[in-house]
PDB file of C-alpha atoms in Angstrom:
ATOM      1  CA  GLY A   1      99.780 168.859   0.752  1.00 60.00           C
ATOM      2  CA  ALA A   2      96.776 166.910   0.633  1.00 63.00           C
ATOM      3  CA  VAL A   3      96.605 163.384  -0.096  1.00 86.00           C
ATOM      4  CA  VAL A   4      94.229 161.107  -2.296  1.00 91.00           C
ATOM      5  CA  SER A   5      94.719 157.738  -1.438  1.00 93.00           C
ATOM      6  CA  GLN A   6      93.413 154.877  -3.916  1.00 95.00           C
ATOM      7  CA  HIS A   7      93.453 151.224  -3.814  1.00 95.00           C
ATOM      8  CA  PRO A   8      93.959 148.590  -4.768  1.00 96.00           C
ATOM      9  CA  SER A   9      96.705 149.507  -6.825  1.00 94.00           C
ATOM     10  CA  ARG A  10      96.517 146.519  -9.024  1.00 95.00           C
ATOM     11  CA  VAL A  11      93.896 143.960  -9.998  1.00 97.00           C
ATOM     12  CA  ILE A  12      93.150 141.388 -11.882  1.00 97.00           C
ATOM     13  CA  CYS A  13      89.677 139.683 -12.898  1.00 96.00           C
ATOM     14  CA  LYS A  14      88.091 137.171 -14.607  1.00 96.00           C
ATOM     15  CA  SER A  15      85.823 138.483 -17.258  1.00 97.00           C
ATOM     16  CA  GLY A  16      82.412 138.830 -16.268  1.00 96.00           C
ATOM     17  CA  THR A  17      83.011 139.564 -12.268  1.00 97.00           C
ATOM     18  CA  SER A  18      82.832 142.914 -11.043  1.00 97.00           C
ATOM     19  CA  VAL A  19      85.742 145.081  -9.498  1.00 97.00           C
ATOM     20  CA  LYS A  20      85.198 148.242  -6.867  1.00 97.00           C
ATOM     21  CA  ILE A  21      88.135 150.863  -6.339  1.00 97.00           C
ATOM     22  CA  GLU A  22      88.182 152.981  -3.760  1.00 96.00           C
ATOM     23  CA  CYS A  23      89.445 156.677  -3.895  1.00 95.00           C
ATOM     24  CA  ARG A  24      89.979 158.583  -0.272  1.00 93.00           C
ATOM     25  CA  SER A  25      90.732 161.944   0.610  1.00 90.00           C
ATOM     26  CA  LEU A  26      92.854 161.754   3.787  1.00 89.00           C
ATOM     27  CA  ASP A  27      93.235 165.261   5.067  1.00 83.00           C
ATOM     28  CA  PHE A  28      90.521 167.173   3.417  1.00 82.00           C
ATOM     29  CA  GLN A  29      86.971 167.322   2.335  1.00 83.00           C
ATOM     30  CA  ALA A  30      86.113 166.494  -1.128  1.00 81.00           C
ATOM     31  CA  THR A  31      82.652 167.412  -2.485  1.00 78.00           C
ATOM     32  CA  THR A  32      83.702 166.610  -5.833  1.00 84.00           C
ATOM     33  CA  MET A  33      85.963 163.516  -6.778  1.00 89.00           C
ATOM     34  CA  PHE A  34      86.860 162.808 -10.711  1.00 91.00           C
ATOM     35  CA  TRP A  35      87.239 159.450 -12.243  1.00 94.00           C
ATOM     36  CA  TYR A  36      89.740 159.186 -15.182  1.00 93.00           C
ATOM     37  CA  ARG A  37      90.720 156.651 -17.389  1.00 95.00           C
ATOM     38  CA  GLN A  38      93.921 156.296 -19.375  1.00 91.00           C
ATOM     39  CA  PHE A  39      94.957 153.766 -21.931  1.00 90.00           C
ATOM     40  CA  PRO A  40      98.449 152.759 -23.096  1.00 84.00           C
ATOM     41  CA  LYS A  41     100.252 156.148 -24.427  1.00 78.00           C
ATOM     42  CA  GLN A  42      97.070 158.105 -24.333  1.00 82.00           C
ATOM     43  CA  SER A  43      95.731 161.042 -22.215  1.00 82.00           C
ATOM     44  CA  LEU A  44      93.622 160.919 -19.158  1.00 87.00           C
ATOM     45  CA  MET A  45      90.043 160.919 -20.055  1.00 90.00           C
ATOM     46  CA  LEU A  46      87.359 161.947 -17.824  1.00 89.00           C
ATOM     47  CA  MET A  47      84.629 159.410 -17.162  1.00 93.00           C
ATOM     48  CA  ALA A  48      82.898 160.828 -14.637  1.00 92.00           C
ATOM     49  CA  THR A  49      82.331 163.551 -11.817  1.00 89.00           C
ATOM     50  CA  SER A  50      81.434 162.480  -8.325  1.00 87.00           C
ATOM     51  CA  ASN A  51      79.256 164.441  -5.984  1.00 81.00           C
ATOM     52  CA  GLU A  52      78.982 163.670  -2.586  1.00 82.00           C
ATOM     53  CA  GLY A  53      75.129 163.005  -1.680  1.00 81.00           C
ATOM     54  CA  SER A  54      74.173 163.016  -5.081  1.00 83.00           C
ATOM     55  CA  LYS A  55      74.448 160.933  -8.693  1.00 87.00           C
ATOM     56  CA  ALA A  56      77.474 160.803 -10.566  1.00 90.00           C
ATOM     57  CA  THR A  57      77.789 163.228 -13.661  1.00 90.00           C
ATOM     58  CA  TYR A  58      79.146 160.741 -16.563  1.00 93.00           C
ATOM     59  CA  GLU A  59      81.110 162.338 -19.825  1.00 91.00           C
ATOM     60  CA  GLN A  60      79.200 161.369 -23.032  1.00 90.00           C
ATOM     61  CA  GLY A  61      80.206 157.798 -24.144  1.00 92.00           C
ATOM     62  CA  VAL A  62      80.769 156.382 -20.206  1.00 94.00           C
ATOM     63  CA  GLU A  63      78.040 153.924 -19.516  1.00 94.00           C
ATOM     64  CA  LYS A  64      76.844 154.899 -16.088  1.00 92.00           C
ATOM     65  CA  ASP A  65      75.040 151.222 -15.372  1.00 94.00           C
ATOM     66  CA  LYS A  66      78.764 149.870 -15.997  1.00 96.00           C
ATOM     67  CA  PHE A  67      80.846 152.524 -14.401  1.00 97.00           C
ATOM     68  CA  LEU A  68      78.820 152.563 -10.681  1.00 96.00           C
ATOM     69  CA  ILE A  69      79.844 155.538  -8.755  1.00 94.00           C
ATOM     70  CA  ASN A  70      79.244 156.150  -4.773  1.00 91.00           C
ATOM     71  CA  HIS A  71      80.400 159.066  -3.009  1.00 88.00           C
ATOM     72  CA  ALA A  72      78.887 158.346   0.279  1.00 82.00           C
ATOM     73  CA  SER A  73      80.778 160.691   2.385  1.00 86.00           C
ATOM     74  CA  LEU A  74      83.188 163.685   1.957  1.00 85.00           C
ATOM     75  CA  THR A  75      86.045 161.553   1.958  1.00 89.00           C
ATOM     76  CA  LEU A  76      85.518 158.532  -0.071  1.00 91.00           C
ATOM     77  CA  SER A  77      84.238 157.618  -3.576  1.00 93.00           C
ATOM     78  CA  THR A  78      84.203 154.279  -5.288  1.00 95.00           C
ATOM     79  CA  LEU A  79      83.967 153.133  -8.713  1.00 97.00           C
ATOM     80  CA  THR A  80      82.900 149.572  -9.459  1.00 97.00           C
ATOM     81  CA  VAL A  81      83.239 148.156 -13.166  1.00 97.00           C
ATOM     82  CA  THR A  82      80.459 145.972 -13.450  1.00 97.00           C
ATOM     83  CA  SER A  83      80.721 142.700 -15.633  1.00 96.00           C
ATOM     84  CA  ALA A  84      83.898 143.535 -16.738  1.00 96.00           C
ATOM     85  CA  HIS A  85      85.675 142.448 -20.101  1.00 96.00           C
ATOM     86  CA  PRO A  86      89.261 142.965 -21.539  1.00 96.00           C
ATOM     87  CA  GLU A  87      88.534 146.084 -23.142  1.00 95.00           C
ATOM     88  CA  ASP A  88      87.780 147.924 -19.707  1.00 96.00           C
ATOM     89  CA  SER A  89      91.542 147.007 -18.954  1.00 96.00           C
ATOM     90  CA  SER A  90      92.939 150.311 -18.232  1.00 95.00           C
ATOM     91  CA  PHE A  91      94.545 152.700 -15.684  1.00 95.00           C
ATOM     92  CA  TYR A  92      92.013 154.096 -13.626  1.00 96.00           C
ATOM     93  CA  ILE A  93      92.615 157.294 -11.791  1.00 95.00           C
ATOM     94  CA  CYS A  94      91.149 159.518  -9.223  1.00 94.00           C
ATOM     95  CA  SER A  95      91.206 163.143  -8.433  1.00 91.00           C
ATOM     96  CA  ALA A  96      90.183 165.697  -5.879  1.00 87.00           C
ATOM     97  CA  ARG A  97      90.714 169.333  -5.611  1.00 74.00           C
ATOM     98  CA  THR A  98      90.353 171.551  -2.488  1.00 67.00           C
ATOM     99  CA  ASP A  99      89.498 175.321  -2.891  1.00 60.00           C
ATOM    100  CA  GLU A 100      92.845 175.982  -4.500  1.00 58.00           C
ATOM    101  CA  TYR A 101      93.533 175.075  -8.265  1.00 60.00           C
ATOM    102  CA  GLU A 102      95.957 172.004  -7.796  1.00 66.00           C
ATOM    103  CA  ALA A 103      94.336 168.772  -8.403  1.00 77.00           C
ATOM    104  CA  PHE A 104      95.446 165.646  -6.284  1.00 84.00           C
ATOM    105  CA  PHE A 105      95.189 162.526  -7.729  1.00 90.00           C
ATOM    106  CA  GLY A 106      94.790 159.042  -6.188  1.00 92.00           C
ATOM    107  CA  GLN A 107      98.037 156.587  -7.115  1.00 92.00           C
ATOM    108  CA  GLY A 108      95.967 154.875  -9.555  1.00 94.00           C
ATOM    109  CA  THR A 109      94.388 151.063 -10.408  1.00 96.00           C
ATOM    110  CA  ARG A 110      95.748 149.219 -13.142  1.00 95.00           C
ATOM    111  CA  LEU A 111      92.941 146.765 -14.267  1.00 96.00           C
ATOM    112  CA  THR A 112      93.648 143.929 -16.159  1.00 96.00           C
ATOM    113  CA  VAL A 113      90.383 141.777 -17.036  1.00 96.00           C
ATOM    114  CA  VAL A 114      91.483 138.238 -18.361  1.00 96.00           C
TER     115      VAL A 114
ATOM    116  CA  ARG B   1      89.819 168.280 -32.815  1.00 70.00           C
ATOM    117  CA  LYS B   2      91.117 167.556 -29.495  1.00 78.00           C
ATOM    118  CA  GLU B   3      90.489 170.125 -26.852  1.00 87.00           C
ATOM    119  CA  VAL B   4      94.210 170.205 -25.841  1.00 91.00           C
ATOM    120  CA  GLU B   5      96.737 169.085 -28.214  1.00 93.00           C
ATOM    121  CA  GLN B   6     100.417 168.418 -27.678  1.00 94.00           C
ATOM    122  CA  ASP B   7     103.378 166.867 -29.758  1.00 89.00           C
ATOM    123  CA  PRO B   8     103.684 163.558 -28.260  1.00 87.00           C
ATOM    124  CA  GLY B   9     107.143 163.379 -29.015  1.00 86.00           C
ATOM    125  CA  PRO B  10     109.518 161.487 -27.587  1.00 91.00           C
ATOM    126  CA  PHE B  11     112.240 164.134 -27.224  1.00 94.00           C
ATOM    127  CA  ASN B  12     115.556 162.749 -26.742  1.00 96.00           C
ATOM    128  CA  VAL B  13     117.795 165.235 -25.475  1.00 97.00           C
ATOM    129  CA  PRO B  14     121.642 165.376 -23.753  1.00 97.00           C
ATOM    130  CA  GLU B  15     121.657 165.996 -20.259  1.00 97.00           C
ATOM    131  CA  GLY B  16     122.106 169.652 -19.916  1.00 97.00           C
ATOM    132  CA  ALA B  17     120.128 170.824 -23.030  1.00 97.00           C
ATOM    133  CA  THR B  18     117.380 172.899 -22.942  1.00 97.00           C
ATOM    134  CA  VAL B  19     114.114 171.612 -24.389  1.00 97.00           C
ATOM    135  CA  ALA B  20     110.846 173.405 -24.912  1.00 96.00           C
ATOM    136  CA  PHE B  21     107.173 171.734 -25.089  1.00 95.00           C
ATOM    137  CA  ASN B  22     104.200 173.164 -26.843  1.00 94.00           C
ATOM    138  CA  CYS B  23     100.373 172.789 -26.150  1.00 95.00           C
ATOM    139  CA  THR B  24      97.375 174.148 -27.840  1.00 96.00           C
ATOM    140  CA  TYR B  25      93.805 174.421 -26.450  1.00 94.00           C
ATOM    141  CA  SER B  26      90.748 175.023 -28.331  1.00 92.00           C
ATOM    142  CA  ASN B  27      88.343 176.438 -25.537  1.00 87.00           C
ATOM    143  CA  SER B  28      88.766 179.969 -25.811  1.00 86.00           C
ATOM    144  CA  ALA B  29      87.019 180.314 -22.050  1.00 84.00           C
ATOM    145  CA  SER B  30      89.783 178.083 -20.356  1.00 85.00           C
ATOM    146  CA  GLN B  31      91.002 180.176 -17.356  1.00 81.00           C
ATOM    147  CA  SER B  32      93.611 178.033 -15.613  1.00 86.00           C
ATOM    148  CA  PHE B  33      96.269 176.301 -16.967  1.00 92.00           C
ATOM    149  CA  PHE B  34      98.806 173.716 -15.715  1.00 92.00           C
ATOM    150  CA  TRP B  35     101.829 171.395 -16.428  1.00 95.00           C
ATOM    151  CA  TYR B  36     101.985 167.992 -14.645  1.00 94.00           C
ATOM    152  CA  ARG B  37     104.679 165.469 -14.780  1.00 95.00           C
ATOM    153  CA  GLN B  38     103.771 161.819 -15.237  1.00 93.00           C
ATOM    154  CA  ASP B  39     106.048 159.264 -14.597  1.00 92.00           C
ATOM    155  CA  CYS B  40     105.501 155.533 -16.005  1.00 86.00           C
ATOM    156  CA  ARG B  41     102.757 153.750 -14.641  1.00 80.00           C
ATOM    157  CA  LYS B  42     102.477 156.743 -12.070  1.00 87.00           C
ATOM    158  CA  GLU B  43      99.859 159.418 -11.422  1.00 88.00           C
ATOM    159  CA  PRO B  44     100.198 162.649 -12.351  1.00 90.00           C
ATOM    160  CA  LYS B  45     101.941 165.204 -10.299  1.00 90.00           C
ATOM    161  CA  LEU B  46     101.704 168.969 -10.691  1.00 89.00           C
ATOM    162  CA  LEU B  47     104.517 170.581 -12.017  1.00 94.00           C
ATOM    163  CA  MET B  48     103.342 174.232 -12.121  1.00 93.00           C
ATOM    164  CA  SER B  49     100.951 176.460 -12.998  1.00 90.00           C
ATOM    165  CA  VAL B  50     101.001 179.028 -15.971  1.00 93.00           C
ATOM    166  CA  TYR B  51     100.157 182.506 -15.621  1.00 88.00           C
ATOM    167  CA  SER B  52      99.808 185.029 -18.461  1.00 87.00           C
ATOM    168  CA  SER B  53     102.611 187.281 -17.312  1.00 87.00           C
ATOM    169  CA  GLY B  54     104.906 183.817 -17.385  1.00 88.00           C
ATOM    170  CA  ASN B  55     106.457 182.407 -14.581  1.00 93.00           C
ATOM    171  CA  GLU B  56     109.838 180.533 -13.516  1.00 94.00           C
ATOM    172  CA  ASP B  57     110.826 177.705 -11.210  1.00 94.00           C
ATOM    173  CA  GLY B  58     114.203 176.988 -10.745  1.00 96.00           C
ATOM    174  CA  ARG B  59     114.918 175.441 -14.491  1.00 97.00           C
ATOM    175  CA  PHE B  60     111.426 175.557 -15.405  1.00 97.00           C
ATOM    176  CA  THR B  61     109.749 178.354 -17.166  1.00 97.00           C
ATOM    177  CA  ALA B  62     106.007 178.183 -18.421  1.00 97.00           C
ATOM    178  CA  GLN B  63     104.172 180.723 -20.690  1.00 96.00           C
ATOM    179  CA  LEU B  64     100.731 181.590 -21.646  1.00 95.00           C
ATOM    180  CA  ASN B  65      99.320 183.154 -24.867  1.00 94.00           C
ATOM    181  CA  ARG B  66      95.831 183.527 -24.403  1.00 92.00           C
ATOM    182  CA  ALA B  67      95.317 185.271 -27.897  1.00 93.00           C
ATOM    183  CA  SER B  68      97.112 182.478 -29.757  1.00 94.00           C
ATOM    184  CA  GLN B  69      95.642 179.772 -27.117  1.00 94.00           C
ATOM    185  CA  TYR B  70      99.006 178.506 -26.812  1.00 94.00           C
ATOM    186  CA  ILE B  71     100.989 177.294 -23.451  1.00 96.00           C
ATOM    187  CA  SER B  72     104.976 176.462 -23.591  1.00 96.00           C
ATOM    188  CA  LEU B  73     107.375 174.663 -21.021  1.00 97.00           C
ATOM    189  CA  LEU B  74     111.084 175.396 -21.221  1.00 97.00           C
ATOM    190  CA  ILE B  75     113.327 173.121 -19.443  1.00 98.00           C
ATOM    191  CA  ARG B  76     117.134 174.474 -18.910  1.00 98.00           C
ATOM    192  CA  ASP B  77     119.972 172.435 -17.975  1.00 98.00           C
ATOM    193  CA  SER B  78     117.962 168.815 -18.398  1.00 98.00           C
ATOM    194  CA  LYS B  79     118.512 166.429 -15.719  1.00 97.00           C
ATOM    195  CA  LEU B  80     118.312 162.435 -16.120  1.00 97.00           C
ATOM    196  CA  SER B  81     115.643 162.570 -13.546  1.00 97.00           C
ATOM    197  CA  ASP B  82     113.523 165.026 -16.041  1.00 97.00           C
ATOM    198  CA  SER B  83     113.018 161.854 -18.014  1.00 97.00           C
ATOM    199  CA  ALA B  84     108.734 161.821 -17.687  1.00 96.00           C
ATOM    200  CA  THR B  85     105.756 162.628 -19.810  1.00 94.00           C
ATOM    201  CA  TYR B  86     104.782 166.028 -19.474  1.00 96.00           C
ATOM    202  CA  LEU B  87     100.938 166.763 -19.343  1.00 94.00           C
ATOM    203  CA  CYS B  88      99.653 170.142 -20.929  1.00 95.00           C
ATOM    204  CA  VAL B  89      96.055 170.381 -18.606  1.00 92.00           C
ATOM    205  CA  VAL B  90      93.621 173.128 -18.635  1.00 90.00           C
ATOM    206  CA  ASN B  91      90.602 174.321 -17.039  1.00 84.00           C
ATOM    207  CA  ALA B  92      87.771 175.777 -18.252  1.00 70.00           C
ATOM    208  CA  HIS B  93      85.991 176.642 -15.131  1.00 59.00           C
ATOM    209  CA  THR B  94      82.874 175.441 -16.626  1.00 58.00           C
ATOM    210  CA  GLY B  95      81.438 174.448 -13.466  1.00 58.00           C
ATOM    211  CA  ARG B  96      82.599 170.955 -12.753  1.00 58.00           C
ATOM    212  CA  ARG B  97      86.208 172.470 -11.950  1.00 66.00           C
ATOM    213  CA  ALA B  98      87.396 168.943 -13.991  1.00 75.00           C
ATOM    214  CA  LEU B  99      90.739 169.235 -15.718  1.00 82.00           C
ATOM    215  CA  THR B 100      91.195 168.476 -19.509  1.00 86.00           C
ATOM    216  CA  PHE B 101      94.581 166.757 -20.193  1.00 88.00           C
ATOM    217  CA  GLY B 102      96.487 166.769 -23.373  1.00 91.00           C
ATOM    218  CA  SER B 103      98.255 163.209 -24.269  1.00 88.00           C
ATOM    219  CA  GLY B 104     101.199 164.708 -23.037  1.00 92.00           C
ATOM    220  CA  THR B 105     105.160 165.146 -24.584  1.00 94.00           C
ATOM    221  CA  ARG B 106     107.558 162.556 -23.556  1.00 94.00           C
ATOM    222  CA  LEU B 107     111.091 163.290 -22.578  1.00 96.00           C
ATOM    223  CA  GLN B 108     113.909 161.330 -22.329  1.00 96.00           C
ATOM    224  CA  VAL B 109     117.236 162.729 -21.067  1.00 97.00           C
ATOM    225  CA  GLN B 110     120.360 161.072 -22.154  1.00 96.00           C
ATOM    226  CA  PRO B 111     123.769 160.599 -20.481  1.00 95.00           C
TER     227      PRO B 111
END
């Protein structure tokens, strides 16, 4: 089946620095990718929809200047958490869908801001 | 009100037991329904799609009631390896094709 690769799987950064997370579709082209965030014992919450070649669509309450999304090619989307703070510590997961219904997820990135 | 609601559990059951999870969704325009499984600190993985006629995959049976906006998952003959969080997932087909997740129901199968 389709595979989505996400890295890094784990990152620890200092408060105020920026962190980039990459999400790649390995064997299919994904014109749309989705970025989710999951806090402990909570559900995955959609942050934004990443569209190849155009601006991302952000969900209400998600700061677009803080969570920069770039979808430069059909197989790569990146999420940059700028000026990270401890409250940004979370599990970030990307997802892509083919023309079928199933969604394929990256392995997730556990971000810890200290 | 959450778009997709699930009982968080945990459900603690012995091996071999039958366990059922329920889920309700608020958007009547929802078109696609799924159960995903998520292991601790891992990404979700598709367990099965849910169809109006109901569908079965081995020990797992899913049911959808559109009138009541209700989805269920039945697991028979529980195995230790079934221990995980089960996510009820809905796609409203609003054009974005993003999925809406319930908060998950945690299952712990005990020996």
